Amino acid sequence: METITENQKLKVAKKLKKMFGHMDRRQMEYCPIRDVMALASDKWSILIILYLGYYPVMRFNYLKKRVYGISNKVLSERLKHLETDGYITRTMYPEVPIRVEYALTEFGHSYLQKLMDLTEWVTEYSEVIIASRQAKSGVQTN
Amino acid sequence: METITENQKLKVAKKLKKMFGHMDRRQMEYCPIRDVMALASDKWSILIILYLGYYPVMRFNYLKKRVYGISNKVLSERLKHLETDGYITRTMYPEVPIRVEYALTEFGHSYLQKLMDLTEWVTEYSEVIIASRQAKSGVQTN
DNA sequence: CGGCATCCGAGTAGATACTG
DNA sequence: CAGTATCTACTCGGATGCCG
């Protein structure tokens, strides 16, 4: 758990400045990261993507079994979103019992890697979070 | 936009395997990344953290002005959550017009860096997403 | 098998008014 | 100034049933 130098902080601030102009106005209203994160970082999408990273192709009911607790509706919604945004492909085989397979696109794999980075970071720091929560030990609405 | 080799994909799958055991059962039900992302990756929290990365300390109404469109209630909620989980500190100065200052913790800065990484990735790929959306050009509920 | 349509309940966001 | 209280509105998730 390395500490962060003032220098690094300044670097980040500089990057932010570059990214969002002078950041004052409501330019931040459209924020690409917000856009993307909001769409692919909900709890179900993350699991779906992680699973597809492990099992290269998965069918609807497979996913449903694995992604424990998800409903048909939500699974179908998420898959559609993820497909729309290019994270996954959907291949339909018009056989008699129809078969549909989902798989990550290159883009999806790329996202998965970022997700893995985050996962590692989270794993490293999760005790910090847990500890912090317990320290405040208030009623955690979440 | 470098492509991803089969090797890299395998590496990711291996990491996943390590992370989640054999991944079959419902062990995935508790997923640290999911836990953290869900709490700190909503649209408001992201903005708050980005702003605090740029302005080292901010007061409530400053934040409210900057984080365009957020309501008192939600801002207060988010700040409380972020504080509970250790992303930010809250310092109160019991002066006559009371003053409260928010700032990132070391942990918060660390998260911000990850967020920046993601931002860069998103920026790099955002055209891909937009293009993909338009290609499907269906009614985008989101 | 792989969904979509429908309905319902719970939680969340937003606006406004008010307080220490 | 920095929130809390309250109320409403709306979205979202879950369950069920149906269809190609």
PDB file of N, CA and C in Angstrom, chain A residues 12-35, chain B residues 46-47 49-51 53-55 112 115-116 119-120 122-123:
ATOM      1  N   VAL A  12      -2.075  14.246 -11.369  1.00  0.00           N
ATOM      2  CA  VAL A  12      -3.474  13.903 -11.584  1.00  0.00           C
ATOM      3  C   VAL A  12      -4.285  15.172 -11.827  1.00  0.00           C
ATOM      4  N   ALA A  13      -4.027  16.187 -10.996  1.00  0.00           N
ATOM      5  CA  ALA A  13      -4.753  17.449 -11.155  1.00  0.00           C
ATOM      6  C   ALA A  13      -4.517  18.031 -12.539  1.00  0.00           C
ATOM      7  N   LYS A  14      -3.298  17.919 -13.002  1.00  0.00           N
ATOM      8  CA  LYS A  14      -2.970  18.425 -14.336  1.00  0.00           C
ATOM      9  C   LYS A  14      -3.737  17.669 -15.407  1.00  0.00           C
ATOM     10  N   LYS A  15      -3.745  16.372 -15.250  1.00  0.00           N
ATOM     11  CA  LYS A  15      -4.488  15.552 -16.215  1.00  0.00           C
ATOM     12  C   LYS A  15      -5.946  15.946 -16.226  1.00  0.00           C
ATOM     13  N   LEU A  16      -6.477  16.141 -15.052  1.00  0.00           N
ATOM     14  CA  LEU A  16      -7.883  16.532 -14.936  1.00  0.00           C
ATOM     15  C   LEU A  16      -8.114  17.845 -15.662  1.00  0.00           C
ATOM     16  N   LYS A  17      -7.192  18.757 -15.458  1.00  0.00           N
ATOM     17  CA  LYS A  17      -7.324  20.060 -16.088  1.00  0.00           C
ATOM     18  C   LYS A  17      -7.368  19.918 -17.605  1.00  0.00           C
ATOM     19  N   LYS A  18      -6.462  19.127 -18.074  1.00  0.00           N
ATOM     20  CA  LYS A  18      -6.386  18.890 -19.509  1.00  0.00           C
ATOM     21  C   LYS A  18      -7.694  18.284 -20.013  1.00  0.00           C
ATOM     22  N   MET A  19      -8.150  17.317 -19.267  1.00  0.00           N
ATOM     23  CA  MET A  19      -9.338  16.582 -19.673  1.00  0.00           C
ATOM     24  C   MET A  19     -10.577  17.447 -19.767  1.00  0.00           C
ATOM     25  N   PHE A  20     -10.753  18.223 -18.755  1.00  0.00           N
ATOM     26  CA  PHE A  20     -12.032  18.916 -18.655  1.00  0.00           C
ATOM     27  C   PHE A  20     -11.908  20.410 -18.864  1.00  0.00           C
ATOM     28  N   GLY A  21     -10.880  20.822 -19.551  1.00  0.00           N
ATOM     29  CA  GLY A  21     -10.706  22.246 -19.739  1.00  0.00           C
ATOM     30  C   GLY A  21     -10.420  22.871 -18.393  1.00  0.00           C
ATOM     31  N   HIS A  22     -10.957  24.013 -18.139  1.00  0.00           N
ATOM     32  CA  HIS A  22     -10.674  24.609 -16.841  1.00  0.00           C
ATOM     33  C   HIS A  22     -11.702  24.170 -15.805  1.00  0.00           C
ATOM     34  N   MET A  23     -12.560  23.262 -16.219  1.00  0.00           N
ATOM     35  CA  MET A  23     -13.379  22.525 -15.256  1.00  0.00           C
ATOM     36  C   MET A  23     -14.373  23.346 -14.486  1.00  0.00           C
ATOM     37  N   ASP A  24     -14.486  24.617 -14.780  1.00  0.00           N
ATOM     38  CA  ASP A  24     -15.367  25.392 -13.944  1.00  0.00           C
ATOM     39  C   ASP A  24     -16.823  25.237 -14.340  1.00  0.00           C
ATOM     40  N   ARG A  25     -17.092  25.577 -15.518  1.00  0.00           N
ATOM     41  CA  ARG A  25     -18.476  25.544 -16.002  1.00  0.00           C
ATOM     42  C   ARG A  25     -19.106  24.177 -15.820  1.00  0.00           C
ATOM     43  N   ARG A  26     -20.194  24.063 -16.433  1.00  0.00           N
ATOM     44  CA  ARG A  26     -20.901  22.786 -16.331  1.00  0.00           C
ATOM     45  C   ARG A  26     -20.468  21.832 -17.438  1.00  0.00           C
ATOM     46  N   GLN A  27     -19.251  22.037 -17.897  1.00  0.00           N
ATOM     47  CA  GLN A  27     -18.736  21.130 -18.923  1.00  0.00           C
ATOM     48  C   GLN A  27     -18.698  19.701 -18.404  1.00  0.00           C
ATOM     49  N   MET A  28     -18.555  19.618 -17.114  1.00  0.00           N
ATOM     50  CA  MET A  28     -18.481  18.294 -16.515  1.00  0.00           C
ATOM     51  C   MET A  28     -19.801  17.551 -16.646  1.00  0.00           C
ATOM     52  N   GLU A  29     -20.792  18.257 -17.067  1.00  0.00           N
ATOM     53  CA  GLU A  29     -22.082  17.614 -17.161  1.00  0.00           C
ATOM     54  C   GLU A  29     -21.979  16.393 -18.053  1.00  0.00           C
ATOM     55  N   TYR A  30     -21.344  16.572 -19.200  1.00  0.00           N
ATOM     56  CA  TYR A  30     -21.057  15.352 -19.940  1.00  0.00           C
ATOM     57  C   TYR A  30     -19.663  14.879 -19.620  1.00  0.00           C
ATOM     58  N   CYS A  31     -19.617  13.738 -19.039  1.00  0.00           N
ATOM     59  CA  CYS A  31     -18.360  13.178 -18.576  1.00  0.00           C
ATOM     60  C   CYS A  31     -18.302  11.765 -19.101  1.00  0.00           C
ATOM     61  N   PRO A  32     -17.378  11.505 -20.029  1.00  0.00           N
ATOM     62  CA  PRO A  32     -17.363  10.203 -20.678  1.00  0.00           C
ATOM     63  C   PRO A  32     -17.237   9.059 -19.681  1.00  0.00           C
ATOM     64  N   ILE A  33     -16.396   9.264 -18.712  1.00  0.00           N
ATOM     65  CA  ILE A  33     -16.195   8.158 -17.770  1.00  0.00           C
ATOM     66  C   ILE A  33     -17.482   7.844 -17.026  1.00  0.00           C
ATOM     67  N   ARG A  34     -18.170   8.882 -16.689  1.00  0.00           N
ATOM     68  CA  ARG A  34     -19.447   8.719 -16.027  1.00  0.00           C
ATOM     69  C   ARG A  34     -20.388   7.938 -16.908  1.00  0.00           C
ATOM     70  N   ASP A  35     -20.411   8.324 -18.139  1.00  0.00           N
ATOM     71  CA  ASP A  35     -21.270   7.669 -19.115  1.00  0.00           C
ATOM     72  C   ASP A  35     -21.001   6.176 -19.174  1.00  0.00           C
TER      73      ASP A  35
ATOM     74  N   ILE B  46     -18.403   9.813  -8.680  1.00  0.00           N
ATOM     75  CA  ILE B  46     -17.285  10.016  -9.596  1.00  0.00           C
ATOM     76  C   ILE B  46     -16.970  11.494  -9.737  1.00  0.00           C
ATOM     77  N   LEU B  47     -17.996  12.270  -9.970  1.00  0.00           N
ATOM     78  CA  LEU B  47     -17.771  13.705 -10.133  1.00  0.00           C
ATOM     79  C   LEU B  47     -17.188  14.325  -8.876  1.00  0.00           C
ATOM     80  N   ILE B  49     -15.383  12.958  -6.615  1.00  0.00           N
ATOM     81  CA  ILE B  49     -13.982  12.576  -6.445  1.00  0.00           C
ATOM     82  C   ILE B  49     -13.086  13.287  -7.458  1.00  0.00           C
ATOM     83  N   LEU B  50     -13.571  13.407  -8.679  1.00  0.00           N
ATOM     84  CA  LEU B  50     -12.780  14.130  -9.668  1.00  0.00           C
ATOM     85  C   LEU B  50     -12.568  15.578  -9.230  1.00  0.00           C
ATOM     86  N   TYR B  51     -13.612  16.209  -8.746  1.00  0.00           N
ATOM     87  CA  TYR B  51     -13.471  17.597  -8.312  1.00  0.00           C
ATOM     88  C   TYR B  51     -12.500  17.728  -7.151  1.00  0.00           C
ATOM     89  N   GLY B  53     -10.128  15.895  -6.612  1.00  0.00           N
ATOM     90  CA  GLY B  53      -8.773  15.684  -7.114  1.00  0.00           C
ATOM     91  C   GLY B  53      -8.210  16.962  -7.704  1.00  0.00           C
ATOM     92  N   TYR B  54      -9.098  17.819  -8.126  1.00  0.00           N
ATOM     93  CA  TYR B  54      -8.641  19.055  -8.754  1.00  0.00           C
ATOM     94  C   TYR B  54      -8.550  20.187  -7.743  1.00  0.00           C
ATOM     95  N   TYR B  55      -9.599  20.359  -6.964  1.00  0.00           N
ATOM     96  CA  TYR B  55      -9.560  21.317  -5.868  1.00  0.00           C
ATOM     97  C   TYR B  55      -9.313  20.547  -4.579  1.00  0.00           C
ATOM     98  N   LEU B 112      -8.744   7.697  -7.051  1.00  0.00           N
ATOM     99  CA  LEU B 112      -8.791   8.676  -8.135  1.00  0.00           C
ATOM    100  C   LEU B 112      -7.836   8.281  -9.257  1.00  0.00           C
ATOM    101  N   LEU B 115      -9.344   5.721 -11.233  1.00  0.00           N
ATOM    102  CA  LEU B 115     -10.406   6.353 -11.996  1.00  0.00           C
ATOM    103  C   LEU B 115      -9.833   7.048 -13.226  1.00  0.00           C
ATOM    104  N   MET B 116      -8.677   7.673 -13.047  1.00  0.00           N
ATOM    105  CA  MET B 116      -8.042   8.360 -14.159  1.00  0.00           C
ATOM    106  C   MET B 116      -7.611   7.362 -15.227  1.00  0.00           C
ATOM    107  N   THR B 119     -10.551   6.547 -17.022  1.00  0.00           N
ATOM    108  CA  THR B 119     -10.953   7.685 -17.847  1.00  0.00           C
ATOM    109  C   THR B 119     -10.177   7.693 -19.152  1.00  0.00           C
ATOM    110  N   GLU B 120      -8.884   7.454 -19.034  1.00  0.00           N
ATOM    111  CA  GLU B 120      -8.070   7.468 -20.245  1.00  0.00           C
ATOM    112  C   GLU B 120      -8.486   6.345 -21.187  1.00  0.00           C
ATOM    113  N   VAL B 122     -11.415   4.989 -21.325  1.00  0.00           N
ATOM    114  CA  VAL B 122     -12.718   5.339 -21.875  1.00  0.00           C
ATOM    115  C   VAL B 122     -12.584   6.363 -22.987  1.00  0.00           C
ATOM    116  N   THR B 123     -11.751   7.349 -22.733  1.00  0.00           N
ATOM    117  CA  THR B 123     -11.563   8.386 -23.735  1.00  0.00           C
ATOM    118  C   THR B 123     -11.053   7.782 -25.027  1.00  0.00           C
TER     119      THR B 123
END
